[in-house]
Amino acid sequence: MADHRDEPVAVIGLGRFGSALALELTERGTEVLAVDSRPKVVQALSGELTHAVVADCTDMEALRQLGVPDFSKAVVGIGTDIESSILATSLLVELEIEDIWAKAISRQHGRILDRIGAHHVVFPEHDMGERVAHLVSGRMLDYVEVDPNHAIVKLKPPRDLVGVTLRESRVRSRYGLTVVSVKTTDGEYSHATPDTVLNYSDVILVLGRIDDVERFAASN
């Protein structure tokens, strides 16, 4: 089977989100076609991106001339100009791009992008703000929401989990959570089992419902 990670990606719009995405994909070895209508923005990135082009992202003929229809993945990074974001996304849908990601700056914007055919709608500012809020207000070392109801968190184990096996701690029945992995002082993560015994210096990855992981973190 083909490795989909090697498929080239068209990034439409090179604001902070689009630029960061294009640079990260390039760093990972993915071929990127980066497109923006602002010459200064494109020029600033041309030394770091192999294919950075000035073009009107809302012009179907321009997208065709750039070969965008040949891409199976595309990301619309346009945010503040909602009209251009919607139009660029609709053109990608019309070009039958298989996997379209689009940035939204509001829930209403996101609903429109979803309705016109974007396969994935992302809210980078909202998601980052929510993540940081969890880290600032609690004892979590990291927080990743995996869907609207569940999250994975990284944190130090609460006192009542230290020195006993995970089976004996009854973490699943008490908190409704699963300890997925444990990082010990040697810096290596390992898969957690019912016989795993935690130490104060360990770092654990825990998966569960958001309300439950917040309650668990508060008990630390």
PDB file of C-alpha atoms in Angstrom:
ATOM      1  CA  MET A   1       0.000   0.000   0.000  1.00  0.00           C
ATOM      2  CA  ALA A   2       1.163   3.564  -0.686  1.00  0.00           C
ATOM      3  CA  ASP A   3       2.358   5.650   2.234  1.00  0.00           C
ATOM      4  CA  HIS A   4      -0.121   8.544   2.352  1.00  0.00           C
ATOM      5  CA  ARG A   5       2.317  10.573   4.425  1.00  0.00           C
ATOM      6  CA  ASP A   6       4.433  11.014   1.286  1.00  0.00           C
ATOM      7  CA  GLU A   7       1.604  12.513  -0.769  1.00  0.00           C
ATOM      8  CA  PRO A   8       2.150  16.187  -1.677  1.00  0.00           C
ATOM      9  CA  VAL A   9      -0.073  18.789  -0.036  1.00  0.00           C
ATOM     10  CA  ALA A  10      -1.403  22.075  -1.411  1.00  0.00           C
ATOM     11  CA  VAL A  11      -1.566  24.797   1.250  1.00  0.00           C
ATOM     12  CA  ILE A  12      -3.859  27.652   0.246  1.00  0.00           C
ATOM     13  CA  GLY A  13      -3.277  30.830   2.252  1.00  0.00           C
ATOM     14  CA  LEU A  14      -0.036  31.601   4.085  1.00  0.00           C
ATOM     15  CA  GLY A  15      -1.055  33.407   7.227  1.00  0.00           C
ATOM     16  CA  ARG A  16       0.378  32.298  10.565  1.00  0.00           C
ATOM     17  CA  PHE A  17      -1.442  28.957  10.470  1.00  0.00           C
ATOM     18  CA  GLY A  18      -0.819  28.194   6.786  1.00  0.00           C
ATOM     19  CA  SER A  19       2.839  29.246   6.941  1.00  0.00           C
ATOM     20  CA  ALA A  20       3.532  27.182  10.059  1.00  0.00           C
ATOM     21  CA  LEU A  21       1.796  24.173   8.516  1.00  0.00           C
ATOM     22  CA  ALA A  22       3.654  24.466   5.198  1.00  0.00           C
ATOM     23  CA  LEU A  23       7.019  24.804   6.946  1.00  0.00           C
ATOM     24  CA  GLU A  24       6.350  21.862   9.256  1.00  0.00           C
ATOM     25  CA  LEU A  25       5.244  19.625   6.379  1.00  0.00           C
ATOM     26  CA  THR A  26       8.365  20.592   4.430  1.00  0.00           C
ATOM     27  CA  GLU A  27      10.533  19.850   7.469  1.00  0.00           C
ATOM     28  CA  ARG A  28       8.947  16.389   7.626  1.00  0.00           C
ATOM     29  CA  GLY A  29       9.843  15.722   4.001  1.00  0.00           C
ATOM     30  CA  THR A  30       6.397  16.291   2.459  1.00  0.00           C
ATOM     31  CA  GLU A  31       6.270  18.096  -0.862  1.00  0.00           C
ATOM     32  CA  VAL A  32       4.232  21.293  -0.466  1.00  0.00           C
ATOM     33  CA  LEU A  33       2.686  23.685  -2.962  1.00  0.00           C
ATOM     34  CA  ALA A  34       2.151  26.909  -0.986  1.00  0.00           C
ATOM     35  CA  VAL A  35      -0.135  29.531  -2.525  1.00  0.00           C
ATOM     36  CA  ASP A  36      -0.970  33.069  -1.414  1.00  0.00           C
ATOM     37  CA  SER A  37      -2.111  36.231  -3.180  1.00  0.00           C
ATOM     38  CA  ARG A  38       0.373  38.461  -1.305  1.00  0.00           C
ATOM     39  CA  PRO A  39       3.797  38.718  -3.012  1.00  0.00           C
ATOM     40  CA  LYS A  40       5.623  39.833   0.146  1.00  0.00           C
ATOM     41  CA  VAL A  41       4.382  36.808   2.089  1.00  0.00           C
ATOM     42  CA  VAL A  42       5.379  34.392  -0.654  1.00  0.00           C
ATOM     43  CA  GLN A  43       8.767  36.051  -1.084  1.00  0.00           C
ATOM     44  CA  ALA A  44       9.472  35.780   2.646  1.00  0.00           C
ATOM     45  CA  LEU A  45       8.858  32.017   2.526  1.00  0.00           C
ATOM     46  CA  SER A  46      10.361  31.238  -0.868  1.00  0.00           C
ATOM     47  CA  GLY A  47      13.757  30.393   0.606  1.00  0.00           C
ATOM     48  CA  GLU A  48      12.253  27.811   2.967  1.00  0.00           C
ATOM     49  CA  LEU A  49       9.559  26.287   0.768  1.00  0.00           C
ATOM     50  CA  THR A  50      10.306  24.552  -2.529  1.00  0.00           C
ATOM     51  CA  HIS A  51       7.099  25.653  -4.237  1.00  0.00           C
ATOM     52  CA  ALA A  52       5.747  29.006  -3.002  1.00  0.00           C
ATOM     53  CA  VAL A  53       3.584  30.764  -5.574  1.00  0.00           C
ATOM     54  CA  VAL A  54       1.724  34.066  -5.847  1.00  0.00           C
ATOM     55  CA  ALA A  55      -1.776  33.440  -7.159  1.00  0.00           C
ATOM     56  CA  ASP A  56      -5.419  34.278  -6.554  1.00  0.00           C
ATOM     57  CA  CYS A  57      -6.621  31.378  -4.403  1.00  0.00           C
ATOM     58  CA  THR A  58     -10.234  32.120  -5.339  1.00  0.00           C
ATOM     59  CA  ASP A  59      -9.664  31.810  -9.090  1.00  0.00           C
ATOM     60  CA  MET A  60     -10.444  28.388 -10.515  1.00  0.00           C
ATOM     61  CA  GLU A  61      -8.260  28.877 -13.582  1.00  0.00           C
ATOM     62  CA  ALA A  62      -5.288  29.883 -11.415  1.00  0.00           C
ATOM     63  CA  LEU A  63      -5.678  26.735  -9.320  1.00  0.00           C
ATOM     64  CA  ARG A  64      -5.856  24.619 -12.461  1.00  0.00           C
ATOM     65  CA  GLN A  65      -2.716  26.203 -13.908  1.00  0.00           C
ATOM     66  CA  LEU A  66      -0.856  25.466 -10.660  1.00  0.00           C
ATOM     67  CA  GLY A  67      -1.812  21.797 -10.906  1.00  0.00           C
ATOM     68  CA  VAL A  68      -3.928  21.794  -7.752  1.00  0.00           C
ATOM     69  CA  PRO A  69      -6.359  19.228  -9.269  1.00  0.00           C
ATOM     70  CA  ASP A  70      -3.463  16.726  -9.220  1.00  0.00           C
ATOM     71  CA  PHE A  71      -3.250  16.907  -5.425  1.00  0.00           C
ATOM     72  CA  SER A  72      -5.212  14.513  -3.250  1.00  0.00           C
ATOM     73  CA  LYS A  73      -4.723  16.655  -0.120  1.00  0.00           C
ATOM     74  CA  ALA A  74      -5.211  20.378   0.341  1.00  0.00           C
ATOM     75  CA  VAL A  75      -5.437  22.754   3.297  1.00  0.00           C
ATOM     76  CA  VAL A  76      -7.202  26.110   3.228  1.00  0.00           C
ATOM     77  CA  GLY A  77      -5.373  28.236   5.781  1.00  0.00           C
ATOM     78  CA  ILE A  78      -7.316  31.433   5.065  1.00  0.00           C
ATOM     79  CA  GLY A  79      -9.007  32.647   8.221  1.00  0.00           C
ATOM     80  CA  THR A  80      -9.930  36.292   8.605  1.00  0.00           C
ATOM     81  CA  ASP A  81     -11.167  36.715   5.030  1.00  0.00           C
ATOM     82  CA  ILE A  82     -14.153  34.423   5.439  1.00  0.00           C
ATOM     83  CA  GLU A  83     -15.467  35.009   1.917  1.00  0.00           C
ATOM     84  CA  SER A  84     -12.136  33.943   0.372  1.00  0.00           C
ATOM     85  CA  SER A  85     -11.934  30.972   2.729  1.00  0.00           C
ATOM     86  CA  ILE A  86     -15.365  29.724   1.682  1.00  0.00           C
ATOM     87  CA  LEU A  87     -14.745  30.342  -2.022  1.00  0.00           C
ATOM     88  CA  ALA A  88     -11.323  28.646  -2.015  1.00  0.00           C
ATOM     89  CA  THR A  89     -12.769  25.638  -0.182  1.00  0.00           C
ATOM     90  CA  SER A  90     -15.693  25.373  -2.592  1.00  0.00           C
ATOM     91  CA  LEU A  91     -13.272  25.424  -5.548  1.00  0.00           C
ATOM     92  CA  LEU A  92     -11.280  22.553  -4.028  1.00  0.00           C
ATOM     93  CA  VAL A  93     -14.538  20.636  -3.600  1.00  0.00           C
ATOM     94  CA  GLU A  94     -15.399  21.342  -7.237  1.00  0.00           C
ATOM     95  CA  LEU A  95     -11.941  20.074  -8.238  1.00  0.00           C
ATOM     96  CA  GLU A  96     -12.788  16.862  -6.330  1.00  0.00           C
ATOM     97  CA  ILE A  97      -9.764  16.994  -4.010  1.00  0.00           C
ATOM     98  CA  GLU A  98     -10.018  13.831  -1.930  1.00  0.00           C
ATOM     99  CA  ASP A  99      -8.964  15.245   1.446  1.00  0.00           C
ATOM    100  CA  ILE A 100      -9.723  18.906   2.202  1.00  0.00           C
ATOM    101  CA  TRP A 101      -8.773  20.568   5.495  1.00  0.00           C
ATOM    102  CA  ALA A 102     -10.017  24.085   6.209  1.00  0.00           C
ATOM    103  CA  LYS A 103      -9.313  26.555   9.002  1.00  0.00           C
ATOM    104  CA  ALA A 104     -12.294  28.240  10.671  1.00  0.00           C
ATOM    105  CA  ILE A 105     -12.306  31.241  12.993  1.00  0.00           C
ATOM    106  CA  SER A 106     -15.798  30.694  14.401  1.00  0.00           C
ATOM    107  CA  ARG A 107     -18.353  27.917  14.806  1.00  0.00           C
ATOM    108  CA  GLN A 108     -20.577  29.525  12.175  1.00  0.00           C
ATOM    109  CA  HIS A 109     -17.644  29.717   9.746  1.00  0.00           C
ATOM    110  CA  GLY A 110     -16.860  26.084  10.492  1.00  0.00           C
ATOM    111  CA  ARG A 111     -20.433  24.970   9.843  1.00  0.00           C
ATOM    112  CA  ILE A 112     -20.392  26.666   6.444  1.00  0.00           C
ATOM    113  CA  LEU A 113     -17.085  25.019   5.512  1.00  0.00           C
ATOM    114  CA  ASP A 114     -18.484  21.663   6.584  1.00  0.00           C
ATOM    115  CA  ARG A 115     -21.663  22.138   4.561  1.00  0.00           C
ATOM    116  CA  ILE A 116     -19.858  23.071   1.351  1.00  0.00           C
ATOM    117  CA  GLY A 117     -17.764  19.923   1.523  1.00  0.00           C
ATOM    118  CA  ALA A 118     -14.594  20.359   3.635  1.00  0.00           C
ATOM    119  CA  HIS A 119     -13.680  16.957   5.027  1.00  0.00           C
ATOM    120  CA  HIS A 120     -11.975  18.367   8.128  1.00  0.00           C
ATOM    121  CA  VAL A 121     -12.586  21.738   9.800  1.00  0.00           C
ATOM    122  CA  VAL A 122     -10.026  22.930  12.340  1.00  0.00           C
ATOM    123  CA  PHE A 123     -10.177  25.757  14.881  1.00  0.00           C
ATOM    124  CA  PRO A 124      -6.508  26.407  15.715  1.00  0.00           C
ATOM    125  CA  GLU A 125      -6.982  29.489  17.903  1.00  0.00           C
ATOM    126  CA  HIS A 126      -9.912  28.002  19.819  1.00  0.00           C
ATOM    127  CA  ASP A 127      -8.262  24.612  20.251  1.00  0.00           C
ATOM    128  CA  MET A 128      -4.982  26.116  21.448  1.00  0.00           C
ATOM    129  CA  GLY A 129      -6.778  28.439  23.855  1.00  0.00           C
ATOM    130  CA  GLU A 130      -8.737  25.523  25.287  1.00  0.00           C
ATOM    131  CA  ARG A 131      -5.592  23.426  25.657  1.00  0.00           C
ATOM    132  CA  VAL A 132      -3.641  26.168  27.411  1.00  0.00           C
ATOM    133  CA  ALA A 133      -6.599  26.862  29.713  1.00  0.00           C
ATOM    134  CA  HIS A 134      -6.485  23.261  30.910  1.00  0.00           C
ATOM    135  CA  LEU A 135      -2.735  23.453  31.500  1.00  0.00           C
ATOM    136  CA  VAL A 136      -2.830  26.801  33.300  1.00  0.00           C
ATOM    137  CA  SER A 137      -5.766  25.987  35.555  1.00  0.00           C
ATOM    138  CA  GLY A 138      -4.754  22.481  36.592  1.00  0.00           C
ATOM    139  CA  ARG A 139      -1.840  20.147  37.205  1.00  0.00           C
ATOM    140  CA  MET A 140      -1.684  18.673  33.751  1.00  0.00           C
ATOM    141  CA  LEU A 141       1.649  18.663  31.902  1.00  0.00           C
ATOM    142  CA  ASP A 142      -0.096  18.358  28.553  1.00  0.00           C
ATOM    143  CA  TYR A 143      -3.643  18.027  27.246  1.00  0.00           C
ATOM    144  CA  VAL A 144      -4.909  16.775  23.873  1.00  0.00           C
ATOM    145  CA  GLU A 145      -8.604  16.560  23.057  1.00  0.00           C
ATOM    146  CA  VAL A 146      -9.208  13.519  20.841  1.00  0.00           C
ATOM    147  CA  ASP A 147     -12.915  14.226  20.266  1.00  0.00           C
ATOM    148  CA  PRO A 148     -15.523  16.543  21.830  1.00  0.00           C
ATOM    149  CA  ASN A 149     -15.903  14.236  24.824  1.00  0.00           C
ATOM    150  CA  HIS A 150     -12.516  12.566  25.374  1.00  0.00           C
ATOM    151  CA  ALA A 151      -8.941  13.675  26.004  1.00  0.00           C
ATOM    152  CA  ILE A 152      -5.467  12.325  26.678  1.00  0.00           C
ATOM    153  CA  VAL A 153      -3.581  14.085  29.462  1.00  0.00           C
ATOM    154  CA  LYS A 154      -0.005  13.897  30.695  1.00  0.00           C
ATOM    155  CA  LEU A 155       0.570  14.366  34.400  1.00  0.00           C
ATOM    156  CA  LYS A 156       2.301  13.102  37.523  1.00  0.00           C
ATOM    157  CA  PRO A 157       0.451  10.243  39.245  1.00  0.00           C
ATOM    158  CA  PRO A 158      -1.725  11.125  42.243  1.00  0.00           C
ATOM    159  CA  ARG A 159      -0.447   9.904  45.609  1.00  0.00           C
ATOM    160  CA  ASP A 160      -3.034   7.134  45.905  1.00  0.00           C
ATOM    161  CA  LEU A 161      -1.736   5.501  42.701  1.00  0.00           C
ATOM    162  CA  VAL A 162       1.897   5.384  43.810  1.00  0.00           C
ATOM    163  CA  GLY A 163       3.427   2.217  45.181  1.00  0.00           C
ATOM    164  CA  VAL A 164       0.605  -0.137  44.190  1.00  0.00           C
ATOM    165  CA  THR A 165      -0.265  -1.884  40.946  1.00  0.00           C
ATOM    166  CA  LEU A 166      -2.763  -0.232  38.630  1.00  0.00           C
ATOM    167  CA  ARG A 167      -5.026  -3.206  39.275  1.00  0.00           C
ATOM    168  CA  GLU A 168      -4.946  -2.541  43.021  1.00  0.00           C
ATOM    169  CA  SER A 169      -5.452   1.198  42.583  1.00  0.00           C
ATOM    170  CA  ARG A 170      -8.740   0.550  40.744  1.00  0.00           C
ATOM    171  CA  VAL A 171      -8.166   3.688  38.691  1.00  0.00           C
ATOM    172  CA  ARG A 172     -10.583   2.564  35.998  1.00  0.00           C
ATOM    173  CA  SER A 173     -13.508   1.840  38.319  1.00  0.00           C
ATOM    174  CA  ARG A 174     -12.859   4.882  40.540  1.00  0.00           C
ATOM    175  CA  TYR A 175     -12.226   7.458  37.841  1.00  0.00           C
ATOM    176  CA  GLY A 176     -13.440   5.847  34.617  1.00  0.00           C
ATOM    177  CA  LEU A 177      -9.992   6.282  33.084  1.00  0.00           C
ATOM    178  CA  THR A 178      -7.293   4.197  31.463  1.00  0.00           C
ATOM    179  CA  VAL A 179      -3.605   4.711  32.184  1.00  0.00           C
ATOM    180  CA  VAL A 180      -2.209   4.174  28.701  1.00  0.00           C
ATOM    181  CA  SER A 181       1.523   4.656  29.165  1.00  0.00           C
ATOM    182  CA  VAL A 182       4.157   5.417  31.790  1.00  0.00           C
ATOM    183  CA  LYS A 183       7.384   7.389  31.450  1.00  0.00           C
ATOM    184  CA  THR A 184       9.960   6.501  34.082  1.00  0.00           C
ATOM    185  CA  THR A 185      13.092   8.372  35.153  1.00  0.00           C
ATOM    186  CA  ASP A 186      15.062   6.771  32.298  1.00  0.00           C
ATOM    187  CA  GLY A 187      13.016   8.892  29.890  1.00  0.00           C
ATOM    188  CA  GLU A 188      11.296   6.030  28.063  1.00  0.00           C
ATOM    189  CA  TYR A 189       7.549   5.535  27.725  1.00  0.00           C
ATOM    190  CA  SER A 190       6.259   1.996  28.132  1.00  0.00           C
ATOM    191  CA  HIS A 191       2.815   0.445  27.790  1.00  0.00           C
ATOM    192  CA  ALA A 192       0.958   0.333  31.105  1.00  0.00           C
ATOM    193  CA  THR A 193      -0.408  -3.021  32.301  1.00  0.00           C
ATOM    194  CA  PRO A 194      -2.538  -3.996  35.312  1.00  0.00           C
ATOM    195  CA  ASP A 195       0.706  -5.005  37.071  1.00  0.00           C
ATOM    196  CA  THR A 196       2.460  -1.655  36.501  1.00  0.00           C
ATOM    197  CA  VAL A 197       3.547   0.032  39.740  1.00  0.00           C
ATOM    198  CA  LEU A 198       3.891   3.829  39.607  1.00  0.00           C
ATOM    199  CA  ASN A 199       6.514   5.998  41.321  1.00  0.00           C
ATOM    200  CA  TYR A 200       6.290   9.668  42.306  1.00  0.00           C
ATOM    201  CA  SER A 201       8.837  10.575  39.622  1.00  0.00           C
ATOM    202  CA  ASP A 202       6.869   8.897  36.810  1.00  0.00           C
ATOM    203  CA  VAL A 203       4.816  10.692  34.177  1.00  0.00           C
ATOM    204  CA  ILE A 204       1.629   8.995  32.992  1.00  0.00           C
ATOM    205  CA  LEU A 205      -0.613   9.318  29.939  1.00  0.00           C
ATOM    206  CA  VAL A 206      -4.281   8.931  30.822  1.00  0.00           C
ATOM    207  CA  LEU A 207      -7.243   8.554  28.457  1.00  0.00           C
ATOM    208  CA  GLY A 208     -10.850   9.207  29.370  1.00  0.00           C
ATOM    209  CA  ARG A 209     -13.850  11.490  29.265  1.00  0.00           C
ATOM    210  CA  ILE A 210     -12.923  15.142  29.684  1.00  0.00           C
ATOM    211  CA  ASP A 211     -14.902  15.562  32.923  1.00  0.00           C
ATOM    212  CA  ASP A 212     -13.235  12.469  34.356  1.00  0.00           C
ATOM    213  CA  VAL A 213      -9.672  13.465  33.430  1.00  0.00           C
ATOM    214  CA  GLU A 214     -10.255  16.927  34.919  1.00  0.00           C
ATOM    215  CA  ARG A 215     -11.502  15.350  38.148  1.00  0.00           C
ATOM    216  CA  PHE A 216      -8.534  12.995  38.151  1.00  0.00           C
ATOM    217  CA  ALA A 217      -6.060  15.835  37.633  1.00  0.00           C
ATOM    218  CA  ALA A 218      -7.681  17.839  40.455  1.00  0.00           C
ATOM    219  CA  SER A 219      -7.086  14.916  42.830  1.00  0.00           C
ATOM    220  CA  ASN A 220      -3.344  15.095  42.229  1.00  0.00           C
TER     221      ASN A 220
END
